Amino acid sequence: MWLKPEEILLKNAFKLWVTEKDNEYFVLQRRRGYGEGGGGLTGLLVGTLDTVLDSTSKVAPFRILHHTPDSQVYWSIACGVTKEEIVQHWDWLQQNIMKTLSVFDSSEDITSFVQGKIRGLIAEEGKTSHVLEDDPEKFREAYLRFENWFALPAEEKLVTYYSCSYWKGKVPCQGWLYLSTNFLCFYSYLLGAEVKLIISWDEIWRLEKTSNVILTESIHVVAHGEDHYFSMLLHLNETFVIMEQLADYSIKRLFDKEAFERERALSDPLQITKRGLEAHAKSEQFRTFFRLPREENLLEVHESFLWVPFSHLNTLGKICLSESYLCFASQDGSQCHIIIPMREVVSVEKPDSSSRALTVCVRGKRALRFTEVRDYQRLATTLRSRCGITASPQHSASAEIIQGECQSLINHFEDNPEDVTLMVGQKDSSKAVSTEALMTVFHPQDVENLDPKMLKEKMKEQSWNIHFSEYGRGTSMFFTKKTRDLIVRGVPEALRGELWMLFSGAVNDMATHPGYYTELVEQSLGTSTLATDEIERDLHRSLPEHPAFQSDTGISALRRVLTAYACRNPKIGYCQAMNILTSVLLLYAKEEEAFWLLVAVCERMLPDYFNRRIIGALVDQAVFEDLIRENLPQLVENMTDLSFFSSVSLSWFLTLFISVLPIESAVNVVDCFFYDGIKAILQLGLAVLNSNMEALISCHDDAEAVTILNKFFDSVTNKDSPLPPTVQQAPVGNNDKSSHFNVDISELIREAYEKYGSIRSEEVESSRKRNRLFVIQTLEDTTKQNVIRVVSQEVKFSPAQLDELYNLFKRQHFLSCYWTMKSPALLHHDPSLAYLEQYQLGFQQFAVIFPLLEPWTFCTNKSNLSLWVFRLIDENQDGLVNFKEFCCALDTLYCGSFTNKLKFLFKLHLPPEFALPEDGVIKKSPERGRGKVDLQAYLKQWQNEILRKEETIKDLPRINQAQFIQFSKTLYNIFHGDPEEESLYRAVAHVTSLLLRMEEVGRRLQEPKSLASPSKPAGDAPPTAESSDTSSPQEAAPRLAETEWSFSFEQVLASLLNEPTIVSFFDRHVDIQSKVTQAQVAQLKLTGNNK
C-alpha cells in the first residue's frame, strides 16, 4: 500500500527494522520479529508495541523508504502485509522511477518528484477506495491492519476503529476494536499472546453500557451465550452509538425486512460509513421528537433565540431544518417546541443585521423572529429556496409589502403584548374530505343542555380556546408544559380529532397527500385478499356495543379505512387490534383523518407493532419489565417472574388500553398517547401496577392476579364524560362495584405523570434498541428449536448436531446477503411462513456449504455434484432447499445403510427434471404467503405427503450408458485419497466390466427375438440391426446406446455387494462433528472467495 510520504529519522528507530534490499534512492525493510526466525524476545516486544501503540510502525511488517545519498532524512512511501506485496511495489519503483531520477540535478528535485508520484498513486487508488473518513491516511492504515489480522472477504467494509481493553476472564487485553458493516472484531498481541475475536452483528443478543467495581464503565456484548466486555474507551458513548447502529442495521436487514425497507439511506452495505451512521441516528431522533414523516432528514442545525409571545422573552434553542420543515426546540428547560411546514411560509426576511435576526412569516398572520443566528444569511437563502420564495424583480413589490406587513406585525406585538391574537392567528379551516366524525353523527352535542358534565365540558373548551389564543392553533402551534397539563386534564370531545391530528403529525401527512386516500379506496374497492377476508371477519367485533358500529355507516367507514391501509402497506396488510384502534379513531376524526392517524400510529408511533410477529409490542413489553424493575422494587422482590406482566400487558400496548378500559375512559389515554407517544402508555401501566401493589403481592397465582387487574379496570370511570349511558361502555368483568372503589381516569393519568413523568423519551428509545436485539434473537431461537424438533424425527443426528448444522445453514443464508444490496437470498427469508420455510438456500448458497459437510472428498466436478444433489433434494422443484431437505440428504450420506447411500448416488445420475438458469439463480416469487391462500391446495399437498409410500429399489428407472459412465466416475472421485484407494479402484473396474459383460450377454440373447419378430408399424418398431442399416451411423448410435446399454439399480447393487472393499468403505463411520468444526472455520472464507 502506498503511503503519504512522511519524514523518518533512522537514528531514532532503535534498530527495529532490518534492511532486505536497497539502492541509491530506496530501501526495503522488514520489521524485526517478522519473517524468518520470529525474532525471539525482540520479536515479542516488537509485536506487543505494534499492537498497543498507534503508530505507523505497526501498520505492516514491510516498508519502503526513499532517501538521497547526501541526506540523513528518509521518507516512508509504502508498506505491505506480505513480502510479495512489498516486492511488487519495489519492482514498480525500479521499472518506472529509477530511470527518471537520473535526469535531476538536485536532491530536492528528486525527493519532490518521488513525493508527487506517490501522492498521485494514492489519489488514483482513492477514486475506487471505500475510505470516506476525515483522515483517509490514518484510516487506510487501520484498514490494512483489519484485512491482515482478520482475513475477512475483501468486500467487508470497515466503518471505524477504537483502542480499548477486552476482558478475557479477569485479565484485560489492550488492543484494537474494529467495527465493520457485518462484524465486530478485536485484536490484541501482548508478549506472544494473541487474542482475536470476530462476532457478526446478527449473532448478538445484548448490547449495553454497564459499570461495576472493576470496570467503571464498559460496553457489554452477549453472543453465543458468552459475555464480552470492552472498556478503557476514550469515546465510549460514541463507540456505543456506532455499535448500536450497526447491530440495529444488521438485525433489520437480515431478520426484519419490513423495517429495513423503510431505511433507504442505509440500503447499500458497501456504502456504510461512520459519518453516515451518525447522520442517520440524528435524523431518526429528529423525526421521532417532532413526529415528522420518515422521508424527512435532518439537514442543518443552528443555535438561536426565538421570541416567544406568551412568555414575552427570547428562548434559547436550536433551529432544525429538514427538506420540508423548519423546527425549533428550546434548551432552557421550558420544553417548548414548534413545527413550521415549509408550505406555510410566505416570507423570510432579515430585518436587523446587527442582531443577526431572521423573521419567518407564515400563513394566518403569524411571524416568528429568530435572533443571534450565526449564519443567518445562508439560512435565509436556504429557507427561501426550499419554500419557493424568490427575490426576482417582478416579485419585488409583493416582497416589500409582505416584509412591511411582517415588520409592522412584530412591532405591533412588541408594543402591545396583550394583543396576542394577532400573532398566533386563527384555526386553519380544513375541508371535510369524506364523512363527519361518527361521534358527531351518533351523539351530537346538545347546546341547550346545561347539566354539570356539559358545563365542565364547556369550561374545558374555553381553557383550550384561551390556550390557542396564547400559543397558536394549527400546524404552527407552540408545544409547552401547559399543553401537556391540559392534555392530562382531558381533551374536550369537540377538539379531540383536531388535536390528535396535530400531535401525531398526521395533519402534515394529509396536507401533503391530497386525494391519496380517495385513490386508495377506489383502488382497493372489490379486491379479495387474505387481508380483506380478515377485515370482514373482524368488522362486527369492533366496539360492537357502540351505536356507531351497529349501523352500516360506521361499519362501511371502518371497512374502507382498513382496506385502504392494507392496500397502502401490503407488508402489514391487516393485523388484529387494528380494527379496535381504527374504530376509536373514526369516532372522533373524519374518515380520511382516521386513515392518516392510523398511518401515523402503525408506521411512526408504534413501529413494528402491527406485523406478523408483533415485534414492536414484544420490545415494549421488555422495556416495561425494565421500568418495573427500576420503579417498583417492592413488586419485584415479591414476584421474581415478571413474564406475567409481559403477557397481561400485551393488550395494553396493542390497543392503547382500549380493550381493557371503558371507551369513555380509554379515549383520555389515547389523548396522552398522541402527545407523549409510548411513554404515556408505559407510565400508565406502572401507575396501574402501583395502585394494585398490595393485592398483586398477596395473590397466589397468575389467574388471581388477572382477576385483580380486571376488577380494577372495571372500576375505572370518567366522571367528566358528557357521553350518555347508551354510548358509554359497560364493564366487562365483575359488575359488583361494592367490593372495589371507583377510580377516575383523570386522577389515574395525573398520578402516572406525577410519579413516573421523569421517564425520558430518549431513555425509552434507548431501551427499545437494547431490547430489540434480545426479542428478535429470542424469536429466532424459538424458530430454531421448532425446526430441530421437527427434523429430529426424520434423521439420526443428535439435537446438539442439528443445532450446529442449523447455525451453519442459517449463517450461509446470511453470508450471501452481507455484501450485496439486493441479494436474491433476502427474498427467500419470510418470517410469516412456517418454521421450516423461513430459511431456505438457493443453489449458489448450497454450492458453498454442501462441499464443506459431505462425508467424502471429491477431487473433481464439485459444482456438478452439488447441482445434482440440489436437484435431487429439492422435492417441490421451487429452486430452494429448506433445512429438513438438507439434513435428510446428509443423514443418508452419514447414517444411511449401504443400500440407501448407493441409491442416493444412483439417483443423482438420473436425468434432471429442470435445468439451472445461466445466472445460477432459480427465481422464486418474493411475495410468497402475501396473497390469498389456497387452502384446498395446502390440504391436497398435505394429503399427498401422508399417503406417499416409501420408494423401493424397483421404482427406480434404469440408467443409460452415459449416466452409468458418470456414475462410475463419481465412485472414483469418492475413493480418491482413501488409504484403500487402489483396491477400491480395482473393485469398481471389476464391477464395471462385470456389468458390461452381463449386458452384452443379455443383448445377444435378445437379438434372435428381434430378428424373428413380425413387422410392426414404423412408429412402434424397435431399432434392430436391419433398421439401423438403412439409417446413418450417427442416427443409429444414440438409439442403440439408449436401448442396449442400460442398467437397473438392482443390477448395480448386486454387483457392488460382491465387493467387500466397497461395502466396508460405505459402512465406515464418518464423524460429522469434525466436518462441522472445519466448516465453521472455512465457511466465511469460502463464501468470500466465491463472490
Tab-separated table of C-alpha atoms in Angstrom, residues 984 987 1056-1065:
chain	number	residue	atom	x	y	z
A	984	LEU	CA	-11.318	-49.607	-4.391
A	987	ALA	CA	-13.225	-53.178	-7.339
A	1056	LEU	CA	-21.261	-53.877	-5.685
A	1057	LEU	CA	-22.389	-56.100	-2.793
A	1058	ASN	CA	-19.933	-58.707	-4.061
A	1059	GLU	CA	-17.028	-56.307	-3.420
A	1060	PRO	CA	-16.219	-56.310	0.336
A	1061	THR	CA	-13.832	-53.365	-0.049
A	1062	ILE	CA	-16.585	-51.103	-1.392
A	1063	VAL	CA	-19.117	-52.325	1.158
A	1064	SER	CA	-16.731	-51.645	4.058
A	1065	PHE	CA	-15.940	-48.193	2.660
